XYZ file of C-alpha atoms in Angstrom:
725
model
C 131.509 113.182 19.431
C 130.408 110.592 22.005
C 127.567 108.315 21.041
C 124.559 108.208 23.305
C 120.972 107.065 23.237
C 118.031 109.355 23.887
C 114.862 107.633 24.972
C 111.254 108.742 25.308
C 109.457 107.741 28.493
C 105.955 107.969 29.932
C 105.426 109.307 33.437
C 102.495 109.184 35.826
C 101.747 112.892 35.485
C 98.683 114.806 34.190
C 100.565 115.988 31.108
C 100.213 114.801 27.532
C 103.240 113.592 25.583
C 106.509 111.858 26.422
C 109.685 113.015 28.158
C 113.269 112.692 26.895
C 116.089 111.147 28.923
C 119.556 109.838 28.190
C 120.229 106.087 28.290
C 123.683 104.464 28.411
C 122.639 101.933 25.757
C 119.651 100.830 23.692
C 116.646 99.655 25.708
C 113.476 97.982 24.426
C 110.073 99.670 24.631
C 108.190 98.701 27.776
C 111.236 98.804 30.054
C 110.585 100.236 33.519
C 113.163 102.818 34.599
C 113.754 105.400 37.293
C 114.100 109.072 36.358
C 114.560 112.403 38.061
C 111.473 114.488 37.243
C 111.351 117.975 38.724
C 113.608 116.969 41.579
C 111.741 113.772 42.478
C 112.588 110.166 41.706
C 109.760 108.622 39.691
C 109.050 105.399 37.867
C 108.792 105.739 34.091
C 108.201 103.394 31.173
C 110.248 103.634 28.016
C 108.234 103.847 24.790
C 110.843 104.685 22.171
C 114.336 105.946 21.473
C 116.429 107.755 18.869
C 120.068 106.712 18.462
C 122.753 109.425 18.103
C 120.331 112.258 18.588
C 121.480 115.763 17.716
C 120.256 116.973 21.110
C 122.933 118.204 23.484
C 123.439 115.397 26.047
C 124.425 117.976 28.643
C 120.863 119.277 28.644
C 119.250 115.843 28.995
C 119.062 114.047 32.327
C 120.276 110.458 32.376
C 118.149 107.572 33.547
C 118.683 107.004 37.257
C 118.124 103.229 37.113
C 116.850 100.444 34.881
C 114.566 97.792 36.391
C 115.149 94.466 34.667
C 113.729 92.017 37.222
C 110.795 91.599 34.808
C 110.687 91.587 31.004
C 109.613 94.797 29.242
C 105.876 95.428 29.272
C 104.317 93.679 26.249
C 103.513 95.463 23.014
C 99.819 94.505 23.275
C 99.501 96.449 26.547
C 101.213 99.495 25.036
C 98.819 99.336 22.051
C 95.861 99.213 24.437
C 97.183 102.265 26.289
C 97.611 104.116 22.979
C 93.934 103.462 22.242
C 92.781 104.351 25.761
C 94.673 107.625 25.744
C 93.360 108.606 22.321
C 89.727 107.571 22.927
C 89.330 108.990 26.423
C 91.587 112.004 25.727
C 93.647 111.233 28.790
C 97.426 111.634 29.261
C 99.120 108.485 28.012
C 101.503 108.206 30.938
C 98.729 108.544 33.518
C 96.681 105.960 31.584
C 99.561 103.467 31.555
C 100.223 103.797 35.262
C 96.513 103.396 35.986
C 96.720 100.041 34.209
C 99.730 98.807 36.189
C 99.615 97.191 39.635
C 100.590 99.588 42.429
C 103.884 97.748 42.979
C 104.964 98.516 39.381
C 104.134 102.219 39.661
C 106.879 102.999 42.161
C 110.549 103.654 41.416
C 111.945 100.392 42.753
C 112.426 96.826 41.632
C 109.382 94.617 42.068
C 109.589 91.925 44.719
C 108.162 88.678 43.438
C 108.010 85.149 44.702
C 110.167 82.848 42.586
C 107.556 80.640 40.903
C 110.153 78.579 39.068
C 110.372 74.882 39.863
C 113.372 72.913 41.114
C 115.070 70.314 38.918
C 118.194 68.168 39.105
C 121.070 69.075 36.829
C 123.013 66.392 34.950
C 125.556 66.396 37.786
C 122.794 65.986 40.354
C 121.180 63.110 38.503
C 124.516 61.300 38.452
C 125.171 61.759 42.180
C 122.390 60.295 44.359
C 122.657 60.866 48.140
C 123.576 57.846 50.302
C 120.698 55.754 51.644
C 121.348 56.881 55.232
C 120.439 60.488 54.273
C 116.757 59.717 54.024
C 115.472 63.278 53.617
C 117.951 64.102 50.856
C 117.293 60.807 49.118
C 113.518 61.422 49.193
C 114.044 64.852 47.585
C 116.412 63.430 44.965
C 113.936 60.666 44.070
C 111.059 63.138 43.774
C 113.114 65.340 41.435
C 113.907 62.372 39.210
C 110.266 62.499 38.080
C 110.749 66.018 36.744
C 110.644 69.613 38.016
C 108.882 70.074 41.353
C 107.474 73.109 43.153
C 109.003 74.081 46.487
C 105.765 73.567 48.437
C 105.607 69.946 47.192
C 109.242 69.332 48.146
C 108.783 70.963 51.552
C 105.938 68.509 52.178
C 108.497 65.680 51.773
C 111.032 67.283 54.077
C 111.276 70.421 56.169
C 114.960 70.523 55.179
C 114.081 71.036 51.491
C 114.927 74.791 51.259
C 118.338 74.301 52.897
C 119.211 71.168 50.897
C 118.137 72.656 47.555
C 120.086 75.867 48.163
C 123.175 73.753 48.844
C 122.628 71.672 45.710
C 122.148 74.876 43.685
C 125.544 76.164 44.856
C 127.148 72.790 44.091
C 125.646 72.723 40.595
C 123.489 69.686 41.360
C 120.128 71.543 41.105
C 118.738 74.341 38.971
C 115.668 76.561 38.682
C 113.386 75.996 35.690
C 109.995 77.185 34.551
C 107.335 74.767 35.795
C 105.641 72.476 33.328
C 102.083 73.412 32.414
C 99.757 71.017 34.250
C 97.510 68.753 32.254
C 94.045 70.211 31.838
C 91.527 68.678 34.229
C 87.841 69.488 33.805
C 85.496 68.269 36.526
C 82.007 67.134 35.602
C 79.250 69.722 35.580
C 75.512 69.677 34.994
C 74.220 68.532 31.636
C 73.648 71.420 29.239
C 70.194 71.946 27.784
C 69.668 72.491 24.057
C 69.933 76.303 24.238
C 73.143 76.144 26.254
C 74.630 73.591 23.858
C 73.763 75.829 20.921
C 75.441 78.815 22.559
C 78.614 76.847 23.274
C 78.737 75.511 19.717
C 78.220 78.950 18.153
C 80.929 80.687 20.178
C 83.338 77.763 19.809
C 83.062 78.038 16.044
C 84.304 81.639 16.278
C 87.517 80.783 18.173
C 90.522 82.291 16.441
C 88.727 85.377 15.134
C 87.075 88.479 16.539
C 83.361 88.105 17.146
C 81.344 89.829 19.878
C 78.488 87.731 21.273
C 75.628 88.821 23.505
C 74.586 85.900 25.700
C 71.153 87.079 26.828
C 69.633 84.652 29.271
C 66.878 84.959 31.827
C 68.032 84.894 35.440
C 68.978 81.357 36.420
C 69.325 80.204 32.810
C 72.868 78.882 33.314
C 75.007 81.537 31.645
C 77.920 80.675 33.937
C 77.748 77.056 32.819
C 78.069 78.233 29.203
C 81.117 80.285 30.207
C 82.696 77.252 31.882
C 82.275 75.049 28.802
C 83.732 77.749 26.553
C 86.648 78.261 28.932
C 87.327 74.516 28.850
C 87.511 74.692 25.046
C 89.915 77.653 25.186
C 92.153 76.001 27.802
C 92.212 72.768 25.814
C 93.722 74.662 22.897
C 96.425 76.158 25.118
C 94.839 79.587 25.388
C 94.204 81.915 28.341
C 90.832 83.373 29.332
C 89.895 86.740 30.833
C 86.651 86.898 32.850
C 85.428 90.314 33.997
C 82.862 90.565 36.793
C 81.289 93.791 38.062
C 81.617 93.444 41.832
C 84.045 91.939 44.284
C 81.065 90.404 46.104
C 80.599 88.078 43.117
C 84.223 86.998 42.968
C 84.482 84.512 45.901
C 81.488 82.466 44.714
C 82.615 82.501 41.075
C 86.210 81.784 41.982
C 85.279 78.669 43.917
C 83.089 77.449 41.088
C 85.889 77.952 38.566
C 88.452 76.308 40.862
C 86.191 73.283 41.326
C 85.670 72.919 37.565
C 89.363 73.405 36.645
C 91.262 71.975 39.649
C 94.686 71.872 37.950
C 94.496 75.240 36.168
C 96.190 78.205 37.897
C 93.617 80.986 38.370
C 94.502 84.613 39.073
C 91.797 86.518 40.941
C 92.355 90.290 40.745
C 90.341 92.861 42.664
C 90.754 95.897 44.899
C 90.683 93.922 48.166
C 94.035 92.269 47.440
C 97.241 93.472 49.027
C 99.693 95.086 46.596
C 101.958 92.041 46.615
C 99.101 89.626 45.923
C 97.815 91.724 43.050
C 101.286 92.039 41.553
C 101.874 88.282 41.729
C 98.558 87.488 40.045
C 99.171 90.150 37.388
C 102.648 88.797 36.623
C 101.432 85.178 36.621
C 98.890 86.160 33.961
C 101.457 88.169 32.000
C 104.011 85.346 32.046
C 101.394 82.813 30.932
C 101.329 80.819 34.170
C 97.697 81.652 34.997
C 95.261 80.032 32.584
C 92.248 82.016 33.817
C 92.055 85.588 35.099
C 88.920 86.577 37.007
C 88.685 90.186 38.082
C 86.858 93.461 38.333
C 87.108 96.322 35.847
C 90.833 97.113 36.261
C 91.615 93.540 35.178
C 90.785 94.519 31.595
C 94.387 95.790 31.385
C 96.058 92.536 32.484
C 98.415 91.306 29.724
C 97.708 87.774 28.502
C 100.156 86.457 25.898
C 97.912 83.533 24.855
C 94.541 85.243 25.100
C 91.863 83.085 23.489
C 88.536 84.235 24.964
C 87.077 87.165 26.927
C 83.919 86.937 29.036
C 82.189 89.975 30.551
C 79.592 88.827 33.062
C 76.674 91.198 33.848
C 77.873 93.455 31.055
C 75.126 95.983 31.802
C 76.420 96.714 35.307
C 77.357 100.316 36.033
C 80.368 99.369 38.156
C 82.233 98.376 34.971
C 82.562 102.116 34.296
C 85.292 104.004 36.181
C 83.884 107.319 37.449
C 87.071 109.221 38.305
C 90.614 109.576 37.000
C 90.772 107.607 33.755
C 87.034 107.262 33.094
C 87.102 104.096 31.011
C 84.414 101.467 30.505
C 85.845 97.971 31.029
C 83.242 96.339 28.761
C 84.151 98.588 25.839
C 87.888 98.113 26.385
C 87.333 94.356 26.555
C 85.693 94.501 23.110
C 88.681 96.467 21.794
C 91.083 93.913 23.271
C 89.162 91.061 21.665
C 89.405 92.841 18.314
C 93.129 93.495 18.759
C 93.798 89.857 19.703
C 91.369 88.409 17.111
C 89.402 86.397 19.682
C 85.691 86.106 20.509
C 84.150 87.992 23.416
C 80.975 86.973 25.256
C 78.892 89.683 26.946
C 76.467 88.044 29.350
C 73.355 89.519 30.943
C 69.673 88.941 31.589
C 69.154 92.671 31.011
C 71.801 93.848 28.541
C 72.639 97.523 28.251
C 70.825 99.434 25.545
C 74.210 100.166 23.933
C 74.745 96.426 23.524
C 71.185 95.904 22.275
C 71.762 98.645 19.680
C 74.972 96.930 18.556
C 73.032 93.686 18.092
C 70.383 95.498 16.027
C 73.111 97.085 13.909
C 74.660 93.678 13.211
C 77.936 94.401 14.988
C 77.210 91.836 17.716
C 75.420 88.491 17.481
C 72.881 87.414 20.053
C 72.410 84.046 21.736
C 69.264 83.493 23.801
C 68.676 81.355 26.895
C 64.953 81.528 27.528
C 64.451 78.918 30.263
C 65.991 78.269 33.652
C 68.734 75.674 33.798
C 67.420 73.875 36.890
C 64.902 71.291 35.729
C 62.404 72.101 38.506
C 62.830 75.882 38.331
C 60.630 78.373 36.528
C 60.545 82.134 36.295
C 58.949 83.764 39.347
C 55.530 85.365 39.280
C 55.774 89.146 39.676
C 52.903 90.998 41.370
C 52.500 94.702 42.105
C 51.236 95.795 45.511
C 49.369 99.102 45.114
C 50.222 101.080 48.260
C 48.187 104.218 47.481
C 45.375 103.201 49.848
C 47.327 100.923 52.176
C 48.704 101.745 55.608
C 52.357 100.774 55.905
C 53.973 99.337 58.994
C 57.610 100.542 58.932
C 57.382 100.558 55.136
C 55.760 97.112 54.889
C 52.210 96.615 53.584
C 49.804 93.961 54.898
C 50.108 91.772 51.743
C 53.885 91.795 52.144
C 53.742 90.953 55.857
C 51.316 88.105 55.113
C 53.582 86.744 52.358
C 56.597 86.801 54.686
C 54.601 84.973 57.371
C 53.519 82.331 54.842
C 57.144 81.646 53.816
C 58.205 81.376 57.440
C 55.470 78.823 58.019
C 56.623 76.815 54.986
C 60.287 77.137 56.059
C 61.236 78.890 52.834
C 63.601 81.841 52.613
C 62.557 85.400 51.747
C 64.457 88.463 50.560
C 63.376 92.010 51.404
C 65.121 94.384 49.016
C 65.532 98.129 49.525
C 68.330 100.049 47.877
C 69.035 102.275 50.909
C 71.371 101.314 53.705
C 71.362 102.829 57.163
C 68.353 103.252 59.434
C 66.631 106.120 57.629
C 67.594 108.197 54.570
C 66.965 111.478 56.406
C 66.254 112.945 59.848
C 63.600 115.691 59.842
C 61.804 118.159 62.073
C 58.008 118.117 61.520
C 57.668 121.531 63.150
C 59.951 123.726 61.005
C 60.870 121.394 58.108
C 64.597 121.084 58.919
C 66.269 118.024 57.377
C 69.692 116.509 57.983
C 71.642 117.900 55.036
C 75.330 117.274 54.424
C 77.491 120.357 54.956
C 79.819 119.315 52.131
C 77.411 117.853 49.549
C 73.995 118.581 48.065
C 72.673 115.405 49.653
C 71.121 114.294 52.921
C 72.891 112.702 55.871
C 71.661 109.153 56.447
C 70.747 108.120 59.977
C 72.763 105.125 61.237
C 70.989 104.485 64.510
C 73.202 101.639 65.735
C 76.269 103.889 65.647
C 74.256 107.019 66.628
C 75.661 108.981 63.694
C 74.452 110.854 60.632
C 76.600 109.848 57.660
C 76.948 111.087 54.073
C 77.171 108.172 51.658
C 78.828 110.388 49.049
C 81.723 112.111 50.848
C 81.871 110.177 54.119
C 81.121 113.150 56.410
C 79.846 112.077 59.839
C 78.325 113.891 62.782
C 76.415 112.962 65.906
C 72.623 112.723 66.013
C 71.202 115.998 67.412
C 68.957 115.755 70.462
C 66.832 118.708 69.291
C 66.192 120.414 65.969
C 69.200 122.651 65.184
C 66.870 125.314 63.716
C 63.896 125.539 66.117
C 64.848 123.458 69.145
C 61.989 120.965 68.719
C 62.785 117.753 70.600
C 60.495 115.660 68.390
C 62.806 115.185 65.385
C 61.985 112.002 63.478
C 63.515 109.626 60.920
C 61.765 109.712 57.554
C 61.731 106.669 55.287
C 63.317 103.282 55.690
C 66.803 101.880 55.243
C 68.111 98.365 55.722
C 68.802 98.849 59.447
C 65.279 100.100 60.148
C 63.739 97.250 58.187
C 65.889 94.770 60.088
C 64.545 96.105 63.402
C 60.950 96.146 62.118
C 61.060 92.589 60.764
C 62.630 91.291 63.957
C 59.727 92.867 65.909
C 57.114 91.500 63.506
C 58.666 88.020 63.337
C 60.654 87.453 66.552
C 61.135 83.777 65.682
C 62.716 84.536 62.281
C 66.453 84.342 61.681
C 67.188 87.652 59.922
C 70.392 88.537 58.071
C 71.107 92.058 56.784
C 73.477 92.436 53.822
C 74.748 95.876 52.797
C 78.024 97.796 52.609
C 77.999 98.286 56.380
C 77.512 94.614 57.275
C 79.970 93.163 54.720
C 83.044 95.313 55.326
C 85.124 92.441 56.674
C 87.182 90.417 54.201
C 85.431 87.114 54.936
C 81.903 88.519 55.288
C 80.575 87.003 52.058
C 81.941 83.568 52.887
C 79.977 83.703 56.137
C 76.837 84.841 54.280
C 77.040 81.880 51.885
C 77.724 79.477 54.733
C 74.661 80.613 56.688
C 72.363 80.677 53.654
C 73.368 77.268 52.329
C 73.270 75.781 55.827
C 69.626 76.847 56.146
C 70.390 79.284 58.987
C 68.572 82.263 57.437
C 64.820 82.838 57.085
C 64.746 86.442 55.865
C 67.483 88.308 54.001
C 67.411 92.112 54.001
C 69.689 93.850 51.556
C 70.576 96.392 48.914
C 71.578 95.969 45.276
C 74.555 93.907 46.441
C 72.067 91.013 46.569
C 70.836 91.569 43.021
C 74.027 90.524 41.262
C 74.467 86.906 40.345
C 73.904 85.269 43.716
C 72.252 81.865 43.672
C 70.253 81.170 46.845
C 68.372 77.960 46.047
C 65.935 78.085 48.984
C 64.769 81.631 48.221
C 61.129 81.656 47.134
C 59.914 85.212 47.914
C 61.397 88.570 46.942
C 59.875 91.787 48.282
C 60.915 95.084 46.661
C 60.483 98.336 48.593
C 61.177 101.925 47.600
C 61.460 101.295 43.867
C 59.357 104.336 42.916
C 62.243 106.673 43.695
C 63.944 105.538 40.507
C 61.059 106.922 38.437
C 61.695 110.521 39.537
C 65.312 110.878 38.428
C 66.264 113.502 35.840
C 68.834 111.089 34.351
C 67.545 109.621 31.085
C 69.176 106.298 32.023
C 67.237 106.005 35.292
C 64.456 103.855 33.813
C 66.938 101.444 32.236
C 68.828 101.115 35.532
C 65.651 100.599 37.549
C 64.228 97.969 35.211
C 67.535 96.103 35.122
C 67.871 96.216 38.904
C 64.317 94.978 39.474
C 64.671 92.173 36.921
C 67.938 91.103 38.514
C 66.642 91.124 42.083
C 63.414 89.392 41.031
C 65.538 86.695 39.441
C 66.871 85.624 42.841
C 63.513 83.924 43.550
C 62.512 80.396 42.537
C 65.870 79.174 41.231
C 65.368 75.639 42.582
C 62.313 73.503 43.352
C 60.377 76.257 45.178
C 58.102 78.355 42.955
C 59.206 81.974 43.154
C 57.071 85.021 43.858
C 58.039 88.694 43.648
C 56.047 91.491 45.311
C 56.820 95.068 44.306
C 55.310 97.830 46.443
C 54.465 100.886 44.337
C 52.222 103.896 44.052
C 52.428 103.672 40.244
C 51.086 100.217 39.337
C 50.057 101.403 35.843
C 53.548 102.620 34.923
C 54.785 100.941 31.685
C 58.067 99.995 33.351
C 56.250 97.993 36.030
C 53.922 96.403 33.475
C 56.970 95.200 31.511
C 58.430 93.884 34.755
C 55.256 91.898 35.536
C 55.395 90.415 32.024
C 59.193 89.947 32.389
C 59.423 91.424 28.922
C 62.902 92.878 28.627
C 62.844 92.965 24.825
C 59.617 94.990 24.794
C 60.970 97.403 27.401
C 64.255 97.792 25.511
C 62.476 98.427 22.192
C 60.329 101.201 23.714
C 63.275 102.730 25.555
C 65.470 102.713 22.439
C 62.716 104.345 20.400
C 62.362 107.059 23.051
C 66.128 107.611 23.104
C 66.248 107.999 19.342
C 63.374 110.450 19.366
C 65.009 112.511 22.122
C 68.513 112.232 20.572
C 70.036 110.469 23.567
C 72.669 107.696 23.550
C 72.995 105.216 21.991
C 71.342 107.191 19.175
C 74.049 109.860 19.523
C 77.439 110.110 21.226
C 78.265 112.234 24.239
C 81.170 113.576 26.230
C 80.928 115.437 29.500
C 83.190 118.321 30.536
C 83.059 118.743 34.314
C 84.540 121.581 36.328
C 84.564 121.954 40.086
C 85.763 124.725 42.386
C 85.157 126.101 45.857
C 82.630 128.546 44.412
C 80.071 127.732 41.719
C 80.723 130.958 39.791
C 84.392 129.929 39.280
C 83.420 126.634 37.643
C 80.664 128.309 35.622
C 83.033 131.036 34.403
C 85.627 128.461 33.301
C 83.054 126.510 31.286
C 81.570 129.707 29.884
C 84.973 130.885 28.614
C 85.599 127.483 27.040
C 82.201 127.485 25.312
C 82.727 130.972 23.917
C 86.203 130.247 22.539
C 85.249 126.819 21.185
C 82.168 128.060 19.294
C 83.964 128.759 15.950
C 85.169 125.173 15.467
C 82.415 123.052 17.043
C 80.918 122.252 13.630
C 78.266 119.550 13.910
C 78.960 119.049 17.624
C 76.303 120.571 19.915
C 77.339 121.951 23.290
C 74.827 122.263 26.153
C 75.391 124.157 29.403
C 77.021 125.212 31.629
C 74.630 123.687 34.159
C 74.972 122.309 37.676
C 75.810 118.614 37.931
C 73.135 116.311 39.332
C 75.160 116.273 42.566
C 75.895 119.992 42.432
C 78.035 120.046 45.577
C 80.326 117.148 46.467
C 82.929 117.039 49.239
C 82.858 120.799 49.618
C 83.275 121.644 45.931
C 80.714 123.105 43.536
C 80.320 121.174 40.287
C 79.218 122.404 36.869
C 79.212 120.680 33.493
C 78.990 121.027 29.716
C 77.666 118.258 27.487
C 79.061 117.566 23.991
C 76.675 115.744 21.655
C 77.118 114.541 18.095
C 75.627 111.874 15.842
C 79.090 111.171 14.363
C 81.582 109.622 16.793
C 84.598 110.672 14.707
C 83.432 114.277 14.573
C 82.994 114.288 18.337
C 86.546 113.059 18.875
C 87.980 115.576 16.405
C 86.250 118.271 18.438
C 87.633 116.899 21.714
C 91.147 116.798 20.241
C 90.827 120.496 19.462
C 89.357 121.162 22.888
C 92.277 119.761 24.896
C 94.842 122.554 24.272
C 92.177 125.170 25.009
C 91.135 123.415 28.212
C 94.733 123.138 29.390
C 95.337 126.843 28.749
C 92.136 127.921 30.483
C 92.883 125.568 33.350
C 96.303 127.165 33.892
C 94.721 130.606 33.824
C 92.040 129.593 36.336
C 94.634 128.389 38.855
C 94.853 125.380 41.113
C 91.528 125.970 42.849
C 89.689 124.800 39.718
C 89.695 121.230 38.450
C 88.296 119.924 35.182
C 87.871 116.523 33.564
C 86.580 114.962 30.358
C 84.303 111.919 30.444
C 83.769 110.226 27.071
C 80.602 108.110 26.879
C 79.476 109.217 30.366
C 77.037 107.010 32.252
C 76.323 109.502 35.047
C 75.236 113.032 34.170
């Protein structure tokens, strides 16, 4: 009997479990291979093997190819995927391929730049070029000092690639791994006592798992604490992972990190990179060449062999949660990684999530406070409410707001007008019959974008032209209702024709270099009034900004989502924190029709702890997270009754084994119709996390069977620890 090796592989398919193939010889776990799966060539990752299996080799397909241009994926990454698959009840293969760069998901060898350095062999050292060959002699002399990168050698001579290739063939040169550069740390601002205490506390926990909440008021210098901690980690030969919520933060942070650590290779990973760039950064981190990784949520999966510290900046931010496919939360996975690697993790925020606050109260996390602003001349801004119940608004702006903007213009100070709605107007309406511009594919309104003369859905992307008359009654006097950033831009330019106005939203920052231009204009003093959405609330430091105006905040008070108040308070605290970060005293004006609302009173007092205590008490009383644990079962179909019937059948068949898990629904999702599909949901709730997961483990086979019976027109998904209901 011939000997053979059967191996188990993971594939990027929506199926649980592994698949068996035949290998010509033993291969280590983590090896990328090519397989034939249902007639298609696909990339797979080997996770195990059984020598001399009793299975009939004739019935097992052989591996089509083995990709060995890179080492096998590390064991730490495979452990993380095991946890992710088990916790989020998601197919392990699909989870693994979500974690990999796009270039490693395809069935072909990865193309990578050769980052190895050039060095002289013993034969090369003994055979210097003649003096008349100046270019070759310059290269030989440079290589005598040790391995050199190609770009440094090319700077000496344009002939470097040709000469080195010749020397390589002659055995006079060789490729070697580059030496790690000496750590250089540029000077930064002097830390205050609170910052020094935070650095000392976290530094003492190096080498063991300890989650820290770094809670600091806006402008308190949290980033400076991160930089000092990163310097400590790098000095001990360790790597650092820094997660940020938005790509808009990355250019500013990246430059600050590069300035502080000029000799340390930094990998910046985000969705705007080309596939090749992302792969190179990912591999540089994996192979230990990059000392610091800065990236958005997907970067939580990047393998780091010498991981010494994890930082999650703005840990409360909703964009750290993936809302489709593998619905993971990067902050929570970062905590798991820190535990697995036995390293400290720092969660930073001025307005931490209530889940993190609850973990501090329970003693699982430790809290460090920064209560004052880092800039010596800066103080927290004064927050005032503008009661608009009896005020006439001019394009959404009250007289006190207009006067405050005029005052800042006169003093040559910068202002920010914040409204979390882009476009010209959130809806077009007919005052005669009540028609409004609804999306044909979603249960939402089409937003008027007047500059492009289109109505656009911000959920599914549907666009149509602006009607000249009401589609229902023919009235020619259809009107925009409410304000968006474009309408405010036009209004402010009319009110203050001398002002230099800059609008910042998703529409105005689509270009790759848009944020660089924003920073250039702001820091060059070329902007008087900024108009923007929540993109401006996240970590930006505009020193000349002294006035923040908040419009349209009341809408956040009407949401049915129990997290709406937490999100609104966090957003308002963050945007208010943009004001007064330098020598100018900051002022924040919030227009509202509910000036007595407790949320606004906490905002005026800038009392996050008081707000969080009341909100947590209300959550516990109502049995909402973090007092209990939830999972969300969503179903969508072309017709609502199909999705409702699927969930109803599941609920009926699951009833005997639910135990202490409560099941609520079926009910329409908050966005009941999205991209032409009707959405329904069931909510699992339980006070015991383990019991909830036991229930979900039992639910999966039932869901898969019911899904097959329902046919391809129905789709379902599980969301563990959902943040959007």
